[in-house]
Coordinates of C-alpha atoms in Angstrom, one line a residue:
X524 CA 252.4 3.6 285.4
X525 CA 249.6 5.8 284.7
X526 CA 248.8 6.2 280.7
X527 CA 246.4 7.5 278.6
X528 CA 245.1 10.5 281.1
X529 CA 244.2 7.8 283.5
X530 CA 244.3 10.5 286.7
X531 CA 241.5 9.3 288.9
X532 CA 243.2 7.2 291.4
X533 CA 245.5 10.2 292.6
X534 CA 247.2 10.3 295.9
X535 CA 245.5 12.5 298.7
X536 CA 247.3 15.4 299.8
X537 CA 250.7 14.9 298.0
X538 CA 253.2 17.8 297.6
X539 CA 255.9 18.6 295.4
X540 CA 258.1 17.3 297.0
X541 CA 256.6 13.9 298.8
X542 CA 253.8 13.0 295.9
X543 CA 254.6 10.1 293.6
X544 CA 257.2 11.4 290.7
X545 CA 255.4 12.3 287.5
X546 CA 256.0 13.3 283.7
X547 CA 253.3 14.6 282.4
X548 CA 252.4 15.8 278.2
X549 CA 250.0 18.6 277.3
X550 CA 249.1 19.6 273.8
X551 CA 247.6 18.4 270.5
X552 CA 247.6 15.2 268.5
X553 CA 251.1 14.5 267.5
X554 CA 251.6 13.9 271.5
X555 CA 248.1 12.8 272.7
X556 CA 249.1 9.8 270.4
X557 CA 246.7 10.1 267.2
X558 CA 247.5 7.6 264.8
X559 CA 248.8 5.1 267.6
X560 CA 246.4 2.7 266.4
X561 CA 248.5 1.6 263.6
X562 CA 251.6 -0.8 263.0
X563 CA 252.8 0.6 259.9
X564 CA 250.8 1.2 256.5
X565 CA 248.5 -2.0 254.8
X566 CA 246.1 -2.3 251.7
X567 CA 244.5 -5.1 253.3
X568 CA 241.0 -3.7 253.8
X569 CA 240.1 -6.8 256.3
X570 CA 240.8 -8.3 259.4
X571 CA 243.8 -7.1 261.2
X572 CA 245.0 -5.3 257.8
X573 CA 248.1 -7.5 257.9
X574 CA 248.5 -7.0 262.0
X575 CA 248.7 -3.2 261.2
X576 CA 245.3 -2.5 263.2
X577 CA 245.5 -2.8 266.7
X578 CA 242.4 -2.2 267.6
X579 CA 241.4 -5.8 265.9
X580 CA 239.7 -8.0 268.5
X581 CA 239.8 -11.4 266.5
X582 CA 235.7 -10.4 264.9
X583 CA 235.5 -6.6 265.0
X584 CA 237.4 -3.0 266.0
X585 CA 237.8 -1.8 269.0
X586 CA 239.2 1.5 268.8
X587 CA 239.2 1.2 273.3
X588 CA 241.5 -1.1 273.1
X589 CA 244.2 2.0 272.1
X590 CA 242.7 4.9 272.7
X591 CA 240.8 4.2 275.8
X592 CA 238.0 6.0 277.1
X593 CA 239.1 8.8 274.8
X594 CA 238.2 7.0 272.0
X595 CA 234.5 8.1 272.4
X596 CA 235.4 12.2 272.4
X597 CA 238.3 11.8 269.9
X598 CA 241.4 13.4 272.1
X599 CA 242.7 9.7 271.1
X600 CA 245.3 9.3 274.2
X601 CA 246.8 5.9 273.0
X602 CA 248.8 3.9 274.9
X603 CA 251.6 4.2 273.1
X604 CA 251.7 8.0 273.4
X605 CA 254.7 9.9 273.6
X606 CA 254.7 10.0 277.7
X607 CA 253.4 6.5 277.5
X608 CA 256.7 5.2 275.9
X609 CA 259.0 7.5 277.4
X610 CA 260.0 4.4 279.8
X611 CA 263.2 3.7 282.1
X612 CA 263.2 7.5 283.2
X613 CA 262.3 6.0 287.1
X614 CA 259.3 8.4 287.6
X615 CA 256.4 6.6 289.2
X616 CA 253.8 8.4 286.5
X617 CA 253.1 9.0 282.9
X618 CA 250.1 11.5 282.8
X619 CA 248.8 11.9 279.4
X620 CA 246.1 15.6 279.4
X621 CA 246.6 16.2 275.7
X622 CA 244.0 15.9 273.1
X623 CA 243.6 15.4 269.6
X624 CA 243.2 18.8 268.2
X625 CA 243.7 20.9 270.8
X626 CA 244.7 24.5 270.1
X627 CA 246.9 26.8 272.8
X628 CA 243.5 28.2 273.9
X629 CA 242.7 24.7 275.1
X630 CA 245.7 24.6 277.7
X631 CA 245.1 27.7 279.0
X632 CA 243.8 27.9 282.0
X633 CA 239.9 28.9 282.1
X634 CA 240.7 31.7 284.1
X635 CA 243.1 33.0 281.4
X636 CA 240.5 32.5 278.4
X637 CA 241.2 28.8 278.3
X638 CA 238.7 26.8 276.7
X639 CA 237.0 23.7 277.2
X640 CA 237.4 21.0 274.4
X641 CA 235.9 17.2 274.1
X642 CA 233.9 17.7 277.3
X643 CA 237.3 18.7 278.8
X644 CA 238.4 21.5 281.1
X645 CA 241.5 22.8 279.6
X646 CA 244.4 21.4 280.1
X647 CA 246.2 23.5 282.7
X648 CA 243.3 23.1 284.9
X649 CA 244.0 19.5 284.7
X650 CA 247.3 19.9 285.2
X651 CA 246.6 21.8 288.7
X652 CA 245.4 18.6 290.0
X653 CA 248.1 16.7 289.3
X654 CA 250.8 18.8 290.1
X655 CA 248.3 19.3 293.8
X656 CA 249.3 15.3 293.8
X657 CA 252.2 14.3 292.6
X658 CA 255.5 15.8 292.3
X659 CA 256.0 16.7 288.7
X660 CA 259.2 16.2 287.6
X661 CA 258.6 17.1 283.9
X662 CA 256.0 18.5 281.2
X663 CA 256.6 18.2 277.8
X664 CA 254.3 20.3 275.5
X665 CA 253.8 20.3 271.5
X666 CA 251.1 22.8 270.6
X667 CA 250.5 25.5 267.8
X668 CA 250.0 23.4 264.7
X669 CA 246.0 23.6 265.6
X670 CA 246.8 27.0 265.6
X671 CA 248.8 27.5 262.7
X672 CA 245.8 25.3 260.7
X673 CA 248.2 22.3 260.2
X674 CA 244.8 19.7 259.0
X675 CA 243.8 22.4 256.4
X676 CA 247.1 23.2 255.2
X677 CA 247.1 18.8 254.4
X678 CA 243.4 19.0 253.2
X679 CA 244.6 21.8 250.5
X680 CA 247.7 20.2 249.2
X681 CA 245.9 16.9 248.9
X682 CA 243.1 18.3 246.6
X683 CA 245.6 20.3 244.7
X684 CA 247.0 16.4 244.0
X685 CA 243.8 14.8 243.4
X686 CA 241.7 17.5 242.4
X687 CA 242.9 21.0 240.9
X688 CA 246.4 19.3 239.5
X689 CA 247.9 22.5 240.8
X690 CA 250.9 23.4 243.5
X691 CA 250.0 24.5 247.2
X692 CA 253.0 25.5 248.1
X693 CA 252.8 29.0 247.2
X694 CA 249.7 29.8 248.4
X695 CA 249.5 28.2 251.4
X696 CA 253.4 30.0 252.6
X697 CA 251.4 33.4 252.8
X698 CA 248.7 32.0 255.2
X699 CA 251.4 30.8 257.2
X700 CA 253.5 33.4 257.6
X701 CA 249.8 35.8 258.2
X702 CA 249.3 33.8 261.6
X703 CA 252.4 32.5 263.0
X704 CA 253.3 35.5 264.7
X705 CA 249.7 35.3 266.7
X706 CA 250.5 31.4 267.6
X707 CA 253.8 31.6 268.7
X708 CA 252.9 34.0 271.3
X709 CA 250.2 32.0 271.9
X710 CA 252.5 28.9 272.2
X711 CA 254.5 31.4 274.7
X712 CA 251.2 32.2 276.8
X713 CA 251.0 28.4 277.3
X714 CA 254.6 28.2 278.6
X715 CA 253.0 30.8 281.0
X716 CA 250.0 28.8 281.7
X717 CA 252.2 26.0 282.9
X718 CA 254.6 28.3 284.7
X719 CA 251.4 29.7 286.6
X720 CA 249.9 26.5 287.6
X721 CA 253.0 24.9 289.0
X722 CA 254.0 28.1 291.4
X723 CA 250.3 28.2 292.4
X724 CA 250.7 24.4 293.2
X725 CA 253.6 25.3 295.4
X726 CA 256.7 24.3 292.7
X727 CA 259.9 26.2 292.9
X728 CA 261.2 27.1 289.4
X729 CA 264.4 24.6 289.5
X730 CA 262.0 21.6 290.8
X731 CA 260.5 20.8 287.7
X732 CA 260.9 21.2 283.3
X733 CA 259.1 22.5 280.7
X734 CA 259.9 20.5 277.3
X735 CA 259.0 22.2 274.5
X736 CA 259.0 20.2 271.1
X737 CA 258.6 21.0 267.4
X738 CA 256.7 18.6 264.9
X739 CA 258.2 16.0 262.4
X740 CA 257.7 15.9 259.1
X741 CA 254.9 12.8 257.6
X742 CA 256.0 12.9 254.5
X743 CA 259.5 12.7 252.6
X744 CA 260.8 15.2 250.3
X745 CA 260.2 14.7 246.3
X746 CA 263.1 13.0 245.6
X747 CA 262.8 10.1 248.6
X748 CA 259.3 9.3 247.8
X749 CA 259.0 5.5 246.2
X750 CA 256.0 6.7 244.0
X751 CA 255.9 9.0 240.7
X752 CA 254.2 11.9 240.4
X753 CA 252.7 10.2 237.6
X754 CA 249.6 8.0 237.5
X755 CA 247.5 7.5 241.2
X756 CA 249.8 5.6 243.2
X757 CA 250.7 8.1 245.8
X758 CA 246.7 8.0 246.3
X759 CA 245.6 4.5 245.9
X760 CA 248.5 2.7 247.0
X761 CA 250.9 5.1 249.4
X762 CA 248.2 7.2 250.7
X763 CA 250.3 10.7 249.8
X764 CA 249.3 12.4 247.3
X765 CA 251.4 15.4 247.0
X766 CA 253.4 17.0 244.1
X767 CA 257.1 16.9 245.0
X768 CA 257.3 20.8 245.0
X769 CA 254.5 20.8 248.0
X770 CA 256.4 17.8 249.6
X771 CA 259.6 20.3 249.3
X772 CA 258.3 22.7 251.0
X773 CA 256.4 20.8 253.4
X774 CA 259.8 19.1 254.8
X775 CA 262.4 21.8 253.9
X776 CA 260.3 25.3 254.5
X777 CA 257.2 24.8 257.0
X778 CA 258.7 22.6 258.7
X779 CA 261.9 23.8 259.7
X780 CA 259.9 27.3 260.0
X781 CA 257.9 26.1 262.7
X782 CA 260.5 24.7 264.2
X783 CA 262.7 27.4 264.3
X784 CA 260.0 29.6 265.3
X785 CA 259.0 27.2 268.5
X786 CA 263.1 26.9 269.1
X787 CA 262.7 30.9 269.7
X788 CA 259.8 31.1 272.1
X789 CA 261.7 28.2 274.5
X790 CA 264.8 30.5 274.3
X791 CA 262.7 33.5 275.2
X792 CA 261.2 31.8 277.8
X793 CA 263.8 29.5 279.5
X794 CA 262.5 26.1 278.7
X795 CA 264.0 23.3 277.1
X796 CA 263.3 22.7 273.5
X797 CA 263.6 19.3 271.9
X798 CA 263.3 19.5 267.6
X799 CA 261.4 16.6 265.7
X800 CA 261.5 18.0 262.7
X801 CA 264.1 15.1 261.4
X802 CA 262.6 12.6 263.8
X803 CA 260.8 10.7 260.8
X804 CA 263.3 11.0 257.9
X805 CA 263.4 7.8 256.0
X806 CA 260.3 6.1 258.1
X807 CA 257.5 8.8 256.5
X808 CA 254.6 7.8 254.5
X809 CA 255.8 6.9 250.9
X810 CA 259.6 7.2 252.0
X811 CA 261.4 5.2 249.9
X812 CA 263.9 3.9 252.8
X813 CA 260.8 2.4 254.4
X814 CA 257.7 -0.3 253.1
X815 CA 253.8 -1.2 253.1
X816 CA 253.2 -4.2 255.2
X817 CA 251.9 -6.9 253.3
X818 CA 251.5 -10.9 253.9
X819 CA 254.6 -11.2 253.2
X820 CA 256.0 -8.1 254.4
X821 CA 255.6 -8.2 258.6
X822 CA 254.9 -5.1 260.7
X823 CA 258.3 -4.1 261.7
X824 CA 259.7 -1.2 263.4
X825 CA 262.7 -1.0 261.0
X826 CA 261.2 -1.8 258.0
X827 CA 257.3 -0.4 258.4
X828 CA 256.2 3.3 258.0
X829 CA 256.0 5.2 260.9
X830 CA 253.3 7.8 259.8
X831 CA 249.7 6.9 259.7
X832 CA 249.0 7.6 255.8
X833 CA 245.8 9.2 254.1
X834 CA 242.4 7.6 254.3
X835 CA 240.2 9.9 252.9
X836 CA 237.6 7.1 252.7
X837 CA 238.2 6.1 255.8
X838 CA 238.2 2.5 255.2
X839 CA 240.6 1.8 257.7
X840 CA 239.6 4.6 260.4
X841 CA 238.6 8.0 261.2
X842 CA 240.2 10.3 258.5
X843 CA 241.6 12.5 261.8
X844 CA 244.8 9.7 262.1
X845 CA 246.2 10.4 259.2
X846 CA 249.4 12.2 258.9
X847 CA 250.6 11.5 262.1
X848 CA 253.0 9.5 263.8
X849 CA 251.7 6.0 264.1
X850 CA 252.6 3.1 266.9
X851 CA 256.4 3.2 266.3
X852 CA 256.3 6.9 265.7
X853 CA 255.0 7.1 269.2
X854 CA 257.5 5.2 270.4
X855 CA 260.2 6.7 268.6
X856 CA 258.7 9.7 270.2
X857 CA 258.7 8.7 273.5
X858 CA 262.5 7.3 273.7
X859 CA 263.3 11.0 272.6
X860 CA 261.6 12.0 275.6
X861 CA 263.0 9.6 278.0
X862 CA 266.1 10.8 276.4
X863 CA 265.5 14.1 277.1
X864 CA 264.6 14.0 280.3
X865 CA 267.9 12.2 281.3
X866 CA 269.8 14.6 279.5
X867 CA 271.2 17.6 281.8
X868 CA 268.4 20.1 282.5
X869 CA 268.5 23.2 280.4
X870 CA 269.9 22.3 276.7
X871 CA 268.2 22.6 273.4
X872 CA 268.2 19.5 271.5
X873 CA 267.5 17.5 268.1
X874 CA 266.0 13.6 268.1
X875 CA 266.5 11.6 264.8
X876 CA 266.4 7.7 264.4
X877 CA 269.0 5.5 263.6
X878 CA 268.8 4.3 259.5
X879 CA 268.0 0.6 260.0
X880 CA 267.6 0.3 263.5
X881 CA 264.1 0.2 265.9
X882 CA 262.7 2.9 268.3
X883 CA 265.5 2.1 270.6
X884 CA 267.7 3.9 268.1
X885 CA 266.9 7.3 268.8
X886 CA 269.5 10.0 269.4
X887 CA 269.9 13.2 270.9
X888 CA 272.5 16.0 269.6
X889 CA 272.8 19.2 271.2
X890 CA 271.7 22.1 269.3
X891 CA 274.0 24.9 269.6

Protein backbone atom coordinates (compact mmCIF):
# COMPACT_ATOMS: atom_id res chain seq x y z
CA UNK A 1 0.00 0.00 0.00
CA UNK A 2 1.10 3.33 -0.93
CA UNK A 3 2.20 5.69 2.34
CA UNK A 4 3.73 8.67 3.00
CA UNK A 5 2.54 10.71 -0.45
CA UNK A 6 4.36 8.08 -2.28
CA UNK A 7 2.10 8.87 -5.70
CA UNK A 8 4.68 8.40 -8.51
CA UNK A 9 4.08 4.95 -9.68
CA UNK A 10 0.31 5.69 -10.53
CA UNK A 11 -1.69 3.64 -12.91
CA UNK A 12 -2.16 5.08 -16.55
CA UNK A 13 -5.56 6.00 -17.49
CA UNK A 14 -7.59 4.64 -14.47
CA UNK A 15 -11.15 5.88 -13.86
CA UNK A 16 -13.39 5.98 -11.03
CA UNK A 17 -14.61 3.33 -11.33
CA UNK A 18 -11.76 0.75 -12.78
CA UNK A 19 -8.55 2.49 -11.03
CA UNK A 20 -7.03 0.78 -7.95
CA UNK A 21 -9.30 1.70 -4.72
CA UNK A 22 -7.87 4.47 -2.72
CA UNK A 23 -8.15 6.45 0.73
CA UNK A 24 -6.58 9.36 0.61
CA UNK A 25 -5.83 12.33 3.78
CA UNK A 26 -5.43 16.08 3.07
CA UNK A 27 -4.65 18.69 5.64
CA UNK A 28 -2.13 19.78 8.30
CA UNK A 29 0.10 18.07 10.87
CA UNK A 30 -2.07 16.22 13.16
CA UNK A 31 -2.84 13.99 9.94
CA UNK A 32 0.38 14.32 7.78
CA UNK A 33 1.80 12.40 10.92
CA UNK A 34 4.10 15.09 12.80
CA UNK A 35 5.35 13.71 15.84
CA UNK A 36 5.29 9.99 14.39
CA UNK A 37 8.78 9.74 15.08
CA UNK A 38 8.30 8.98 18.60
CA UNK A 39 7.36 5.84 20.90
CA UNK A 40 6.15 7.56 23.77
CA UNK A 41 8.04 10.41 25.95
CA UNK A 42 11.99 9.71 27.36
CA UNK A 43 14.61 11.89 29.30
CA UNK A 44 17.28 9.86 27.82
CA UNK A 45 19.06 12.44 25.75
CA UNK A 46 21.22 9.47 23.89
CA UNK A 47 20.96 6.70 21.72
CA UNK A 48 17.48 5.50 20.93
CA UNK A 49 16.16 7.60 24.06
CA UNK A 50 15.00 4.36 25.62
CA UNK A 51 13.61 2.97 21.99
CA UNK A 52 11.43 6.14 21.91
CA UNK A 53 13.25 7.56 18.70
CA UNK A 54 12.67 5.82 15.68
CA UNK A 55 14.61 7.46 13.55
CA UNK A 56 17.81 5.75 15.52
CA UNK A 57 19.93 3.92 13.09
CA UNK A 58 22.20 2.00 15.65
CA UNK A 59 25.19 5.42 15.32
CA UNK A 60 23.13 8.46 14.32
CA UNK A 61 19.26 9.89 13.32
CA UNK A 62 17.73 9.48 10.47
CA UNK A 63 14.68 11.44 10.46
CA UNK A 64 14.06 9.37 6.45
CA UNK A 65 13.62 6.58 8.03
CA UNK A 66 9.85 8.07 9.23
CA UNK A 67 9.28 10.81 7.46
CA UNK A 68 10.55 9.95 4.19
CA UNK A 69 11.48 12.19 1.53
CA UNK A 70 9.41 14.78 3.43
CA UNK A 71 11.68 14.89 5.97
CA UNK A 72 13.84 17.41 4.00
CA UNK A 73 10.79 20.16 3.46
CA UNK A 74 9.16 19.39 6.82
CA UNK A 75 5.41 18.27 5.67
CA UNK A 76 6.76 15.14 7.89
CA UNK A 77 4.38 12.34 6.14
CA UNK A 78 5.33 9.47 8.51
CA UNK A 79 4.65 6.16 7.99
CA UNK A 80 2.55 5.73 10.63
CA UNK A 81 0.19 8.54 9.56
CA UNK A 82 -3.32 8.52 10.06
CA UNK A 83 -4.15 6.96 6.38
CA UNK A 84 -0.95 4.89 6.83
CA UNK A 85 -2.56 2.96 9.78
CA UNK A 86 -5.91 3.00 8.83
CA UNK A 87 -5.39 -0.79 7.74
CA UNK A 88 -7.93 -3.86 7.06
CA UNK A 89 -10.35 -1.39 5.14
CA UNK A 90 -9.49 -3.55 1.68
CA UNK A 91 -8.64 -0.47 -0.50
CA UNK A 92 -5.56 -1.10 -2.59
CA UNK A 93 -4.05 2.62 -1.55
CA UNK A 94 -3.25 4.86 1.29
CA UNK A 95 -2.29 8.35 -0.27
CA UNK A 96 -0.91 10.61 2.22
CA UNK A 97 -0.92 14.82 0.35
CA UNK A 98 -1.00 16.52 3.74
CA UNK A 99 1.72 18.55 5.24
CA UNK A 100 2.96 19.74 8.30
CA UNK A 101 1.54 23.17 8.61
CA UNK A 102 -0.63 23.50 6.05
CA UNK A 103 -3.41 26.09 6.24
CA UNK A 104 -6.94 25.72 4.18
CA UNK A 105 -5.27 28.01 1.50
CA UNK A 106 -2.83 25.30 0.95
CA UNK A 107 -5.59 22.66 -0.24
CA UNK A 108 -7.17 24.93 -2.33
CA UNK A 109 -6.86 24.51 -5.55
CA UNK A 110 -4.45 27.10 -7.38
CA UNK A 111 -7.06 28.07 -9.49
CA UNK A 112 -9.17 29.06 -6.44
CA UNK A 113 -6.27 31.07 -4.63
CA UNK A 114 -4.62 27.92 -3.43
CA UNK A 115 -1.23 28.22 -2.51
CA UNK A 116 1.91 26.42 -2.82
CA UNK A 117 3.62 25.26 0.45
CA UNK A 118 7.09 23.18 0.98
CA UNK A 119 7.83 23.18 -2.82
CA UNK A 120 4.32 21.76 -3.08
CA UNK A 121 1.32 22.47 -5.40
CA UNK A 122 -1.60 22.59 -3.10
CA UNK A 123 -3.19 19.86 -2.17
CA UNK A 124 -6.25 19.61 -4.28
CA UNK A 125 -4.14 19.82 -7.30
CA UNK A 126 -2.51 16.77 -6.06
CA UNK A 127 -5.46 15.29 -5.40
CA UNK A 128 -6.72 15.70 -9.17
CA UNK A 129 -4.05 13.30 -10.11
CA UNK A 130 -4.99 10.76 -7.99
CA UNK A 131 -8.50 10.80 -8.17
CA UNK A 132 -7.51 10.90 -12.52
CA UNK A 133 -5.90 7.31 -11.33
CA UNK A 134 -7.39 5.56 -8.95
CA UNK A 135 -10.83 5.24 -7.69
CA UNK A 136 -11.14 7.16 -4.52
CA UNK A 137 -13.14 5.62 -2.17
CA UNK A 138 -12.48 8.13 0.68
CA UNK A 139 -10.76 11.58 1.81
CA UNK A 140 -10.45 12.36 5.19
CA UNK A 141 -9.44 16.03 5.90
CA UNK A 142 -8.34 17.79 9.33
CA UNK A 143 -7.46 21.45 8.60
CA UNK A 144 -8.08 24.97 10.23
CA UNK A 145 -5.92 24.74 13.35
CA UNK A 146 -3.07 26.54 11.00
CA UNK A 147 -5.70 28.81 10.55
CA UNK A 148 -6.99 29.42 13.75
CA UNK A 149 -3.02 29.90 14.95
CA UNK A 150 -3.01 26.59 17.00
CA UNK A 151 1.47 26.70 17.32
CA UNK A 152 1.09 30.39 18.70
CA UNK A 153 -1.80 29.83 20.85
CA UNK A 154 0.99 26.71 22.50
CA UNK A 155 3.96 29.11 22.14
CA UNK A 156 1.93 31.80 24.47
CA UNK A 157 0.62 29.60 27.07
CA UNK A 158 4.05 27.96 27.41
CA UNK A 159 5.79 31.37 28.17
CA UNK A 160 3.02 32.46 30.36
CA UNK A 161 4.34 29.00 32.36
CA UNK A 162 7.90 29.60 32.08
CA UNK A 163 8.20 33.15 31.58
CA UNK A 164 5.45 35.80 32.57
CA UNK A 165 3.98 33.31 35.53
CA UNK A 166 0.65 34.59 34.25
CA UNK A 167 -2.73 32.73 32.80
CA UNK A 168 -3.34 32.62 28.85
CA UNK A 169 -6.50 31.55 28.92
CA UNK A 170 -8.16 34.76 28.90
CA UNK A 171 -6.44 36.40 26.44
CA UNK A 172 -5.91 33.98 24.06
CA UNK A 173 -10.29 33.06 24.06
CA UNK A 174 -10.72 36.59 22.37
CA UNK A 175 -8.16 35.86 19.45
CA UNK A 176 -10.05 32.84 18.92
CA UNK A 177 -13.25 33.68 18.79
CA UNK A 178 -11.91 37.12 16.32
CA UNK A 179 -10.95 34.47 13.58
CA UNK A 180 -12.84 31.37 13.73
CA UNK A 181 -15.61 32.61 11.82
CA UNK A 182 -13.07 33.39 8.81
CA UNK A 183 -11.53 29.66 9.13
CA UNK A 184 -14.45 27.77 9.29
CA UNK A 185 -15.66 29.01 6.09
CA UNK A 186 -12.44 28.50 5.03
CA UNK A 187 -12.52 24.83 6.29
CA UNK A 188 -15.98 24.86 4.20
CA UNK A 189 -14.22 26.25 0.98
CA UNK A 190 -11.93 23.25 1.26
CA UNK A 191 -14.90 20.80 1.48
CA UNK A 192 -15.59 22.64 -1.92
CA UNK A 193 -12.20 22.24 -3.18
CA UNK A 194 -12.48 18.55 -2.83
CA UNK A 195 -16.04 18.40 -4.05
CA UNK A 196 -14.75 20.27 -7.28
CA UNK A 197 -11.87 18.16 -7.95
CA UNK A 198 -13.65 14.90 -7.75
CA UNK A 199 -16.73 15.97 -10.21
CA UNK A 200 -14.05 17.43 -12.55
CA UNK A 201 -12.23 13.92 -12.28
CA UNK A 202 -15.54 12.35 -13.41
CA UNK A 203 -16.86 11.15 -9.55
CA UNK A 204 -20.57 10.96 -8.98
CA UNK A 205 -21.42 12.48 -5.54
CA UNK A 206 -22.49 8.94 -3.85
CA UNK A 207 -19.14 7.22 -5.23
CA UNK A 208 -16.90 8.52 -2.84
CA UNK A 209 -16.61 10.38 1.14
CA UNK A 210 -15.48 13.26 2.53
CA UNK A 211 -14.35 12.70 6.32
CA UNK A 212 -14.07 15.64 8.17
CA UNK A 213 -12.30 15.33 11.65
CA UNK A 214 -11.77 17.59 14.65
CA UNK A 215 -8.45 17.70 16.75
CA UNK A 216 -7.58 15.93 20.07
CA UNK A 217 -6.54 17.41 22.92
CA UNK A 218 -2.22 16.99 23.90
CA UNK A 219 -2.61 17.70 27.13
CA UNK A 220 -4.91 16.64 30.13
CA UNK A 221 -6.99 18.85 32.21
CA UNK A 222 -5.43 20.39 35.66
CA UNK A 223 -6.60 17.88 37.69
CA UNK A 224 -5.28 14.57 35.56
CA UNK A 225 -1.89 15.96 35.15
CA UNK A 226 0.90 13.76 37.38
CA UNK A 227 2.96 17.03 37.91
CA UNK A 228 2.25 20.23 40.35
CA UNK A 229 1.97 23.44 39.28
CA UNK A 230 4.69 23.87 41.64
CA UNK A 231 8.43 23.79 41.06
CA UNK A 232 9.67 22.92 37.04
CA UNK A 233 8.64 19.50 36.56
CA UNK A 234 5.95 20.01 33.98
CA UNK A 235 9.14 21.69 32.06
CA UNK A 236 12.08 19.69 32.78
CA UNK A 237 10.70 16.49 33.27
CA UNK A 238 6.94 16.20 31.48
CA UNK A 239 7.61 18.58 28.89
CA UNK A 240 4.01 20.69 29.71
CA UNK A 241 4.31 23.47 31.20
CA UNK A 242 0.89 24.92 31.51
CA UNK A 243 -1.02 26.33 34.56
CA UNK A 244 -4.05 24.03 35.14
CA UNK A 245 -6.52 26.98 34.42
CA UNK A 246 -4.85 27.22 30.64
CA UNK A 247 -4.85 23.32 30.60
CA UNK A 248 -8.83 23.79 31.48
CA UNK A 249 -9.52 25.63 28.90
CA UNK A 250 -7.39 24.09 26.47
CA UNK A 251 -9.32 20.61 26.90
CA UNK A 252 -12.77 21.79 27.99
CA UNK A 253 -13.28 25.26 26.01
CA UNK A 254 -11.04 25.41 22.67
CA UNK A 255 -11.20 22.29 22.15
CA UNK A 256 -14.62 21.23 22.25
CA UNK A 257 -15.18 24.87 20.38
CA UNK A 258 -13.30 23.80 17.46
CA UNK A 259 -14.81 20.86 17.44
CA UNK A 260 -18.20 21.84 17.57
CA UNK A 261 -17.50 24.48 15.11
CA UNK A 262 -15.91 21.82 12.44
CA UNK A 263 -19.11 19.31 13.49
CA UNK A 264 -21.28 22.44 11.92
CA UNK A 265 -19.50 23.04 8.67
CA UNK A 266 -19.74 18.92 7.88
CA UNK A 267 -23.54 19.33 8.67
CA UNK A 268 -23.74 22.29 6.41
CA UNK A 269 -22.08 20.62 3.89
CA UNK A 270 -23.08 16.97 3.85
CA UNK A 271 -19.91 15.27 4.85
CA UNK A 272 -19.20 12.96 7.44
CA UNK A 273 -17.57 14.31 10.57
CA UNK A 274 -15.55 12.11 12.91
CA UNK A 275 -14.59 14.13 16.58
CA UNK A 276 -11.04 13.52 18.20
CA UNK A 277 -11.41 15.77 20.64
CA UNK A 278 -11.52 12.72 23.43
CA UNK A 279 -9.31 10.60 21.25
CA UNK A 280 -6.22 11.16 23.73
CA UNK A 281 -7.82 11.37 27.22
CA UNK A 282 -5.74 9.54 29.63
CA UNK A 283 -2.62 8.92 26.97
CA UNK A 284 -1.76 13.05 26.71
CA UNK A 285 1.48 14.48 27.69
CA UNK A 286 1.75 14.56 31.60
CA UNK A 287 -1.61 12.58 31.95
CA UNK A 288 -1.52 10.89 34.95
CA UNK A 289 -3.18 7.55 33.58
CA UNK A 290 -0.21 7.24 31.30
CA UNK A 291 4.10 7.23 31.96
CA UNK A 292 7.70 8.44 30.61
CA UNK A 293 9.55 5.53 29.20
CA UNK A 294 12.47 4.85 31.07
CA UNK A 295 15.02 1.70 31.26
CA UNK A 296 12.91 0.17 33.10
CA UNK A 297 9.76 1.48 31.87
CA UNK A 298 9.39 -0.06 27.94
CA UNK A 299 7.75 1.81 25.10
CA UNK A 300 4.28 0.55 25.27
CA UNK A 301 1.13 1.42 23.66
CA UNK A 302 -0.91 1.05 26.83
CA UNK A 303 1.29 2.41 29.17
CA UNK A 304 3.47 5.23 27.06
CA UNK A 305 2.24 8.78 26.20
CA UNK A 306 0.73 9.24 23.02
CA UNK A 307 1.58 12.97 22.47
CA UNK A 308 4.91 14.13 21.43
CA UNK A 309 5.81 16.56 24.50
CA UNK A 310 7.75 19.99 24.46
CA UNK A 311 11.29 20.35 23.37
CA UNK A 312 11.91 23.76 23.26
CA UNK A 313 15.64 22.94 23.09
CA UNK A 314 15.20 20.70 20.75
CA UNK A 315 17.38 18.09 22.14
CA UNK A 316 15.51 15.35 20.85
CA UNK A 317 14.17 16.96 17.46
CA UNK A 318 12.73 19.76 15.67
CA UNK A 319 10.61 21.79 18.12
CA UNK A 320 7.63 21.58 15.25
CA UNK A 321 6.67 17.72 16.73
CA UNK A 322 5.78 18.72 19.73
CA UNK A 323 2.20 18.66 20.82
CA UNK A 324 1.10 16.24 18.52
CA UNK A 325 0.07 12.94 18.37
CA UNK A 326 3.05 10.66 18.34
CA UNK A 327 3.58 6.94 16.86
CA UNK A 328 0.64 5.28 18.81
CA UNK A 329 -1.37 8.47 18.47
CA UNK A 330 -1.11 7.87 14.84
CA UNK A 331 -2.15 4.69 15.06
CA UNK A 332 -4.84 5.23 17.35
CA UNK A 333 -5.73 7.74 14.68
CA UNK A 334 -5.76 5.60 11.93
CA UNK A 335 -7.90 2.60 13.51
CA UNK A 336 -10.52 5.50 14.00
CA UNK A 337 -10.37 5.95 10.40
CA UNK A 338 -10.47 2.41 9.36
CA UNK A 339 -13.36 2.48 11.69
CA UNK A 340 -14.93 5.11 10.03
CA UNK A 341 -14.73 4.17 6.91
CA UNK A 342 -16.46 0.83 7.58
CA UNK A 343 -19.04 2.40 9.45
CA UNK A 344 -22.30 3.15 7.19
CA UNK A 345 -21.70 6.24 4.97
CA UNK A 346 -23.23 9.40 6.12
CA UNK A 347 -23.12 9.43 10.26
CA UNK A 348 -21.42 11.87 12.55
CA UNK A 349 -19.22 10.19 14.90
CA UNK A 350 -16.82 10.33 18.14
CA UNK A 351 -13.38 7.98 18.41
CA UNK A 352 -12.00 7.52 22.03
CA UNK A 353 -9.54 4.68 23.26
CA UNK A 354 -10.17 2.08 25.43
CA UNK A 355 -8.53 2.81 29.37
CA UNK A 356 -5.81 0.12 29.36
CA UNK A 357 -5.99 -1.30 26.17
CA UNK A 358 -3.62 -0.64 22.73
CA UNK A 359 -4.48 1.24 19.41
CA UNK A 360 -6.65 -1.67 18.61
CA UNK A 361 -9.03 -0.41 21.27
CA UNK A 362 -10.54 2.44 19.58
CA UNK A 363 -14.27 3.05 19.41
CA UNK A 364 -16.69 4.69 17.52
CA UNK A 365 -20.12 6.12 19.03
CA UNK A 366 -22.59 7.88 16.95
CA UNK A 367 -23.09 11.33 17.62
CA UNK A 368 -26.64 12.33 17.62
Amino acid sequence: MLGAGLVAAEPAAASPSSGPTAIVSLGDSYISGEAGRWRGNSLNNSGSRDGTDRAWTGRTYDPALVYGATAANGCHRSDSAEVSSATGTGVQALVNLACSGATTANVFRSASGGQSYKGEIPQADRLASVAASYDVKAIALSVGGNDLGFAAIIEKCAKDYIVWYSYCYDDQQPVVDAKINNVMNDVGKSVDEVRAVMSAAGYSAGSYRIILQSYPSPIPRGSENRYGESGWSRVNTGGCPFWNKDSDWARDSLVPQLATRLRQVATAKGVEFLDLRDMLQGREVCATASKLVSSTQPTSATTSEWARWIDSTETQGPVQESMHPNHYGQLGQGRCLALAYAAAPGGHRTCRNTPGAGTAGMYLTALP
